[in-house]
Amino acid sequence: MPKIDLSVSPVDVTRQLCDIESVSGDEARVSDAIWQTLEGLDHLELFRDGDAIVARTNLGRAERVVIAGHIDTVPLNDNLPTRYETEDGVDYLWGRGTVDMKAGSAVHLRLAVELTAPAVDVTWVWYDHEEVSDSLNGLGRLVRTRPDLMTADFAILGEPTGSAIEGGCNGNLRAEIRTFGRRSHSARSWIGDNAIHRAAAVLDILAAYEAREVEVDGLVYREGLNAVGVSGGVAGNVIPDECMVHVNYRFAPSRSAGEAEAHIRELFDGFDVTIVDLAAGARPGLDAPLAAAFLAAVGGEAKPKYGWTDVARFSALGIPAVNYGPGDPLLAHHDDERVPVQQILDNERGLRAWLTA
Amino acid sequence: MPKIDLSVSPVDVTRQLCDIESVSGDEARVSDAIWQTLEGLDHLELFRDGDAIVARTNLGRAERVVIAGHIDTVPLNDNLPTRYETEDGVDYLWGRGTVDMKAGSAVHLRLAVELTAPAVDVTWVWYDHEEVSDSLNGLGRLVRTRPDLMTADFAILGEPTGSAIEGGCNGNLRAEIRTFGRRSHSARSWIGDNAIHRAAAVLDILAAYEAREVEVDGLVYREGLNAVGVSGGVAGNVIPDECMVHVNYRFAPSRSAGEAEAHIRELFDGFDVTIVDLAAGARPGLDAPLAAAFLAAVGGEAKPKYGWTDVARFSALGIPAVNYGPGDPLLAHHDDERVPVQQILDNERGLRAWLTA
């Protein structure tokens, strides 16, 4: 695998990375290319763990920052190779991975090579398996197997934010709420007990729920409580004895995972509640001095991140972390995934301004 | 295929019919056996249409009665061959088809051969494909292709009623009621519109519905309106844009199919309603002179039939019809399907008493 050509614009570096297909589990080639590009540089100490690569400066600076991004993508859908396109006067780079999140990883790669003496020590991370099961996540693996490499005073994750700074993230809980009844033939329904009718009360709670808006460290997080699935029924002539409502609760990072679970259990008191997924959010930590300096250098106003991201892994380690990357998160995983080229340039400029301040 | 041996008790005739497997679509062997048994009898005119057999007397009586039963069963589940068993002092014949409804068909077969000069002309019918799609139903096929054979003043269907007389049947409607919304990522649920939450109103209507009890021709029919299925959801992180509640309405025979549909459309006004199945019920017609005489001969008190049965096909032809057969309908299709032998004897005695009066 040849090196990535970094002599071109960060947009064209993004294009090179995207055109090396790397659906989760198939990251070896793009990981090899990044390794070749970084190998032999005096200012970087390199590590590889599976298809994750860590490159760090050791300048003895007072503070260290992790700057991380994943190199895998969701499956293709006829959206590679990349191409340029212009719409309403805006230039885009189109294709799988342009938003989520090789534009961010390309900017990181260029800066890792270019900035031989950044203002803070930097631990650059390119990792695998972000788009699949949590147990495979490359950043999670590094945290477990090489915690020494993950120590830092601040972390920046290159997930798409439209190149604005989005602090922290909401937590995420999924629960299955079941109602039970008794089967009977529907011609004699009074012998049975309809579990789907009993689920009306569960849906009523959801429909009436007023989601909170919660200020955390100066950012307002909007919560959400929703049915994302419902299922029940045996046959067209049978009174059903079970119904399941699949609920998703997105909760502000001021609420712990345990508190979120307690809230759901209280709300659905009397129903059968099984928690099937639970991940704490991340506080934005924008009051940390490094974060404040970063915000000042990049400019603009920080916003809350609603979707759960790997910043929560840093938050769990006590490291303040923000999301900062090119691209509209609503286009992530979209068949028409595309990033405005200007956002790639802005993102590089913002990171460079801060790291060279 | 040898003849059925009719020299034994109706219980043992039932056993012979049951032990010839005849899951719907595979009725040829049992149909052949019935044909062989009836062939060559002077008092019966025989017809065959597929695996349906019609045998009728032509005595010039003032009135004609159809006495019908199906010869297919639902699939086996290790419940053949038949066996005798006794529980709490009650003797049973156990096995697939004993209740639904070869006991009734066995009684009919014995009486068809034995009663050479019944008090009314009788059209005996053994038909196929009752347990499957309506379009395959053998009685429905005879009504379409040989309406001349189906004319009568009264009809008796041997479906299980515990050997009581159950008049008419409720109608049956199934509808799919859909709610719609707008998809979004569940991390930004306020951008979407949750179709499952909108279905809360549908379930509320169902849970609050008070089903009617309606007197028709002296019998009280109990109605029922139930969700028999609910489904919705795209993925664990997506606000769903569609939800479907599958509703089953069992309605008294005083209500026409059109009136039943209008009731459902009014009840769920504002929702998307698709009728997927609609069959009118059958009035009991117990005020007809033949029905009254039958009731008097058999004794006991007539009850309403709740489940939809093929009596509705006679009702649609303007022929009063009742259900009268051995076995508990709640055990039909059950793996432990079994019939008290006394009910087979009672059923034969009842029919014989009336036909020889």
Coordinates of N, CA, C and O in Angstrom, one line a residue, chain B residues 203-309:
Chain B
L203 N -54.9 2.4 20.3 CA -55.0 1.4 21.4 C -55.9 1.9 22.5 O -56.6 1.1 23.2
D204 N -55.9 3.2 22.8 CA -56.9 3.8 23.8 C -58.3 3.5 23.4 O -59.1 3.1 24.3
I205 N -58.6 3.6 22.1 CA -60.0 3.3 21.7 C -60.3 1.9 21.9 O -61.4 1.5 22.4
L206 N -59.4 1.0 21.6 CA -59.6 -0.4 21.8 C -59.8 -0.8 23.2 O -60.6 -1.6 23.6
A207 N -58.9 -0.2 24.1 CA -58.9 -0.6 25.5 C -60.2 -0.1 26.2 O -60.6 -0.7 27.1
A208 N -60.7 1.0 25.7 CA -61.9 1.6 26.3 C -63.2 1.0 25.7 O -64.3 1.2 26.3
Y209 N -63.1 0.3 24.6 CA -64.3 -0.1 23.9 C -65.1 -1.1 24.8 O -64.6 -2.1 25.3
E210 N -66.4 -0.9 24.8 CA -67.3 -1.8 25.5 C -68.1 -2.6 24.5 O -68.9 -2.1 23.8
A211 N -67.7 -3.9 24.4 CA -68.4 -4.7 23.4 C -69.8 -5.0 23.7 O -70.2 -5.1 24.9
R212 N -70.7 -5.0 22.7 CA -72.1 -5.2 22.9 C -72.5 -6.6 23.1 O -71.8 -7.6 22.7
E213 N -73.6 -6.8 23.7 CA -74.3 -8.1 23.7 C -75.6 -7.8 23.1 O -76.4 -7.0 23.5
V214 N -75.9 -8.6 22.0 CA -77.0 -8.3 21.1 C -77.9 -9.5 21.0 O -77.5 -10.6 20.6
E215 N -79.2 -9.3 21.3 CA -80.2 -10.4 21.1 C -80.6 -10.4 19.7 O -81.1 -9.5 19.1
V216 N -80.5 -11.6 19.1 CA -80.9 -11.8 17.7 C -81.7 -13.1 17.6 O -81.3 -14.2 18.0
D217 N -83.0 -13.0 17.2 CA -83.9 -14.1 17.1 C -83.9 -14.9 18.5 O -83.9 -16.2 18.4
G218 N -83.8 -14.3 19.6 CA -83.9 -14.9 20.9 C -82.6 -15.4 21.5 O -82.6 -15.9 22.6
L219 N -81.5 -15.3 20.7 CA -80.2 -15.6 21.3 C -79.3 -14.4 21.5 O -79.4 -13.4 20.7
V220 N -78.5 -14.4 22.6 CA -77.7 -13.2 22.8 C -76.3 -13.4 22.3 O -75.6 -14.4 22.8
Y221 N -75.9 -12.6 21.4 CA -74.5 -12.7 20.8 C -73.6 -11.7 21.5 O -74.0 -10.5 21.6
R222 N -72.5 -12.2 21.8 CA -71.5 -11.3 22.5 C -70.5 -10.9 21.4 O -69.9 -11.8 20.8
E223 N -70.3 -9.6 21.3 CA -69.3 -9.1 20.3 C -67.9 -9.0 20.9 O -67.7 -9.2 22.1
G224 N -66.9 -8.7 20.1 CA -65.6 -8.4 20.6 C -64.8 -7.6 19.6 O -64.9 -7.8 18.4
L225 N -64.0 -6.6 20.2 CA -63.2 -5.8 19.3 C -61.8 -5.8 19.9 O -61.6 -5.3 21.0
N226 N -60.8 -6.3 19.2 CA -59.5 -6.5 19.7 C -58.4 -6.3 18.8 O -58.5 -6.6 17.6
A227 N -57.3 -5.8 19.3 CA -56.0 -5.8 18.6 C -55.5 -7.2 18.6 O -55.5 -7.8 19.7
V228 N -55.2 -7.8 17.5 CA -54.6 -9.1 17.4 C -53.2 -9.0 17.0 O -52.5 -10.0 16.9
G229 N -52.7 -7.8 16.7 CA -51.3 -7.6 16.3 C -51.0 -6.1 16.3 O -51.9 -5.3 16.1
V230 N -49.7 -5.8 16.5 CA -49.2 -4.4 16.4 C -47.8 -4.5 16.0 O -47.0 -5.4 16.4
S231 N -47.4 -3.6 15.0 CA -46.0 -3.7 14.6 C -45.6 -2.3 14.1 O -46.5 -1.5 13.6
G232 N -44.4 -1.9 14.4 CA -43.9 -0.6 14.0 C -42.4 -0.6 14.4 O -42.0 -1.3 15.4
G233 N -41.6 0.2 13.7 CA -40.2 0.4 14.1 C -39.3 0.1 12.9 O -39.6 -0.7 12.1
V234 N -38.2 0.9 12.9 CA -37.3 0.8 11.8 C -35.9 0.3 12.3 O -35.4 -0.7 11.8
A235 N -35.4 0.9 13.4 CA -34.2 0.5 14.0 C -34.2 1.1 15.4 O -35.0 2.0 15.7
G236 N -33.2 0.7 16.2 CA -33.2 1.1 17.6 C -32.8 2.6 17.7 O -33.0 3.2 18.8
N237 N -32.4 3.3 16.6 CA -32.0 4.7 16.7 C -32.8 5.5 15.7 O -32.3 6.6 15.3
V238 N -34.0 5.1 15.3 CA -34.7 5.8 14.3 C -36.2 6.0 14.8 O -36.8 5.1 15.3
I239 N -36.6 7.3 14.7 CA -38.0 7.6 15.0 C -38.9 7.0 13.9 O -38.7 7.3 12.7
P240 N -39.8 6.1 14.3 CA -40.6 5.4 13.2 C -41.6 6.2 12.5 O -42.3 7.0 13.2
D241 N -41.8 6.0 11.2 CA -42.7 6.8 10.4 C -44.0 6.1 10.2 O -44.9 6.6 9.5
E242 N -44.1 4.8 10.7 CA -45.4 4.1 10.4 C -45.6 3.0 11.5 O -44.7 2.5 12.0
C243 N -46.9 2.9 11.9 CA -47.2 1.8 12.9 C -48.5 1.2 12.5 O -49.4 1.9 11.9
M244 N -48.7 -0.1 12.6 CA -49.9 -0.7 12.2 C -50.5 -1.5 13.4 O -49.8 -2.3 14.0
V245 N -51.8 -1.3 13.6 CA -52.5 -2.1 14.6 C -53.5 -3.0 13.8 O -54.3 -2.5 13.0
H246 N -53.4 -4.3 14.0 CA -54.2 -5.3 13.3 C -55.4 -5.5 14.3 O -55.2 -6.0 15.4
V247 N -56.6 -5.2 13.8 CA -57.8 -5.3 14.6 C -58.8 -6.3 14.1 O -58.9 -6.5 12.9
N248 N -59.4 -7.1 15.1 CA -60.3 -8.1 14.7 C -61.7 -7.7 15.4 O -61.7 -7.6 16.6
Y249 N -62.7 -7.6 14.6 CA -64.0 -7.3 15.1 C -65.0 -8.4 14.9 O -65.2 -8.9 13.7
R250 N -65.5 -9.0 16.0 CA -66.5 -10.1 15.9 C -67.9 -9.4 16.1 O -68.1 -8.9 17.3
F251 N -68.8 -9.5 15.2 CA -70.0 -8.7 15.3 C -71.2 -9.6 15.2 O -71.3 -10.6 14.4
A252 N -72.3 -9.2 15.9 CA -73.5 -10.0 16.0 C -74.1 -10.0 14.6 O -74.0 -9.1 13.8
P253 N -74.9 -11.1 14.3 CA -75.4 -11.4 13.0 C -76.6 -10.4 12.6 O -77.0 -10.4 11.5
S254 N -77.0 -9.6 13.6 CA -78.0 -8.5 13.3 C -77.3 -7.4 12.5 O -78.0 -6.6 11.9
R255 N -76.0 -7.3 12.5 CA -75.3 -6.3 11.8 C -74.8 -6.8 10.5 O -74.1 -7.9 10.5
S256 N -75.0 -6.1 9.4 CA -74.5 -6.6 8.1 C -73.0 -6.3 8.0 O -72.4 -5.6 8.8
A257 N -72.4 -6.9 7.0 CA -71.0 -6.7 6.8 C -70.7 -5.2 6.6 O -69.8 -4.6 7.1
G258 N -71.6 -4.6 5.8 CA -71.4 -3.2 5.5 C -71.5 -2.3 6.7 O -70.8 -1.4 6.9
E259 N -72.5 -2.7 7.6 CA -72.7 -1.9 8.9 C -71.5 -2.1 9.8 O -71.1 -1.2 10.5
A260 N -70.9 -3.3 9.8 CA -69.7 -3.6 10.6 C -68.6 -2.7 10.2 O -67.9 -2.1 11.0
E261 N -68.4 -2.7 8.8 CA -67.3 -1.9 8.3 C -67.5 -0.4 8.7 O -66.6 0.3 9.1
A262 N -68.8 0.1 8.5 CA -69.1 1.5 8.8 C -68.8 1.8 10.3 O -68.2 2.9 10.6
H263 N -69.1 0.8 11.2 CA -68.9 1.0 12.6 C -67.4 1.2 12.9 O -66.9 2.1 13.6
I264 N -66.6 0.3 12.2 CA -65.1 0.4 12.4 C -64.5 1.7 11.9 O -63.7 2.4 12.5
R265 N -65.0 2.1 10.7 CA -64.5 3.4 10.1 C -64.9 4.6 11.0 O -64.1 5.5 11.1
E266 N -66.1 4.5 11.6 CA -66.5 5.6 12.4 C -65.7 5.7 13.7 O -65.3 6.7 14.2
L267 N -65.5 4.5 14.3 CA -64.7 4.4 15.5 C -63.3 4.9 15.4 O -62.8 5.6 16.3
F268 N -62.7 4.6 14.2 CA -61.3 5.0 14.0 C -61.3 6.1 12.9 O -60.3 6.2 12.1
D269 N -62.3 7.0 13.0 CA -62.3 8.2 12.1 C -61.0 9.0 12.3 O -60.6 9.2 13.4
G270 N -60.4 9.3 11.1 CA -59.2 10.1 11.2 C -58.0 9.2 11.0 O -56.9 9.8 10.8
F271 N -58.1 7.9 11.2 CA -57.0 7.0 11.0 C -57.1 6.3 9.6 O -58.2 6.3 9.0
D272 N -56.0 5.8 9.2 CA -55.9 5.1 7.9 C -56.4 3.6 8.2 O -55.8 2.9 8.9
V273 N -57.6 3.3 7.6 CA -58.2 2.0 7.9 C -58.3 1.2 6.6 O -58.9 1.6 5.6
T274 N -57.7 0.0 6.6 CA -57.8 -0.9 5.5 C -58.5 -2.2 6.0 O -58.0 -2.9 6.9
I275 N -59.7 -2.5 5.3 CA -60.4 -3.8 5.7 C -59.7 -4.9 5.0 O -59.5 -4.9 3.7
V276 N -59.2 -5.9 5.7 CA -58.4 -7.0 5.0 C -59.3 -8.3 5.0 O -58.9 -9.3 4.3
D277 N -60.3 -8.4 5.8 CA -61.2 -9.6 5.8 C -62.5 -9.2 6.3 O -62.6 -8.4 7.3
L278 N -63.6 -9.7 5.7 CA -64.9 -9.3 6.1 C -65.9 -10.4 5.7 O -66.1 -10.6 4.5
A279 N -66.5 -11.0 6.7 CA -67.5 -12.0 6.5 C -68.7 -11.8 7.4 O -68.5 -11.7 8.6
A280 N -69.8 -11.7 6.7 CA -71.1 -11.5 7.5 C -71.3 -12.7 8.4 O -70.9 -13.8 8.1
G281 N -72.0 -12.5 9.5 CA -72.4 -13.6 10.4 C -73.7 -14.3 9.8 O -74.0 -14.2 8.6
A282 N -74.3 -15.1 10.7 CA -75.5 -15.8 10.2 C -76.5 -15.7 11.4 O -76.2 -15.9 12.5
R283 N -77.7 -15.3 11.0 CA -78.8 -15.2 12.0 C -79.2 -16.7 12.4 O -79.1 -17.6 11.6
P284 N -79.6 -16.9 13.7 CA -79.8 -18.3 14.1 C -81.0 -18.9 13.4 O -81.1 -20.1 13.1
G285 N -82.0 -18.1 13.0 CA -83.2 -18.6 12.3 C -84.0 -19.6 13.0 O -84.6 -20.5 12.5
L286 N -83.9 -19.6 14.4 CA -84.6 -20.6 15.2 C -86.1 -20.5 15.2 O -86.8 -21.4 15.7
D287 N -86.6 -19.4 14.6 CA -88.0 -19.2 14.5 C -88.6 -20.0 13.3 O -89.8 -20.1 13.2
A288 N -87.7 -20.5 12.4 CA -88.2 -21.3 11.3 C -88.8 -22.6 11.8 O -88.3 -23.2 12.8
P289 N -90.0 -23.0 11.2 CA -90.7 -24.2 11.7 C -89.7 -25.4 11.8 O -89.8 -26.2 12.9
L290 N -88.9 -25.7 10.8 CA -88.0 -26.9 10.8 C -87.0 -26.7 12.0 O -86.7 -27.7 12.7
A291 N -86.5 -25.5 12.2 CA -85.5 -25.3 13.3 C -86.2 -25.6 14.6 O -85.6 -26.2 15.5
A292 N -87.4 -25.1 14.8 CA -88.1 -25.3 16.1 C -88.4 -26.8 16.3 O -88.2 -27.3 17.4
A293 N -88.8 -27.5 15.3 CA -89.0 -28.9 15.4 C -87.7 -29.7 15.8 O -87.7 -30.6 16.6
F294 N -86.6 -29.2 15.1 CA -85.3 -29.8 15.4 C -84.9 -29.6 16.9 O -84.5 -30.5 17.6
L295 N -85.1 -28.4 17.3 CA -84.8 -28.0 18.7 C -85.6 -28.8 19.7 O -85.1 -29.3 20.7
A296 N -86.9 -29.0 19.4 CA -87.7 -29.8 20.2 C -87.3 -31.3 20.3 O -87.3 -31.9 21.4
A297 N -86.9 -31.8 19.1 CA -86.5 -33.2 19.1 C -85.2 -33.5 19.8 O -85.0 -34.5 20.5
V298 N -84.2 -32.6 19.7 CA -82.9 -32.7 20.3 C -83.0 -32.4 21.8 O -82.3 -33.1 22.6
G299 N -83.8 -31.4 22.1 CA -83.9 -31.0 23.5 C -82.8 -30.1 23.9 O -81.9 -29.8 23.1
G300 N -82.9 -29.6 25.2 CA -81.9 -28.7 25.6 C -82.2 -27.3 25.1 O -83.2 -27.0 24.5
E301 N -81.3 -26.3 25.5 CA -81.5 -24.9 25.1 C -80.5 -24.5 24.1 O -79.3 -24.8 24.2
A302 N -81.0 -23.8 23.0 CA -80.1 -23.4 22.0 C -79.2 -22.2 22.5 O -79.7 -21.4 23.3
K303 N -78.0 -22.2 22.0 CA -77.1 -21.1 22.4 C -76.6 -20.4 21.1 O -76.7 -20.9 20.0
P304 N -76.0 -19.2 21.3 CA -75.4 -18.5 20.1 C -74.1 -19.1 19.8 O -73.4 -19.6 20.7
K305 N -73.7 -19.1 18.5 CA -72.3 -19.6 18.1 C -71.5 -18.3 18.0 O -71.9 -17.3 17.3
Y306 N -70.4 -18.3 18.7 CA -69.6 -17.0 18.6 C -68.6 -17.0 17.4 O -68.4 -16.1 16.8
G307 N -68.0 -18.2 17.2 CA -67.0 -18.2 16.1 C -67.7 -18.3 14.8 O -68.8 -18.8 14.7
W308 N -67.1 -17.7 13.8 CA -67.6 -17.8 12.4 C -67.5 -19.2 11.9 O -66.5 -19.9 12.1
T309 N -68.6 -19.7 11.3 CA -68.5 -21.0 10.7 C -69.2 -21.0 9.4 O -69.8 -20.0 9.0

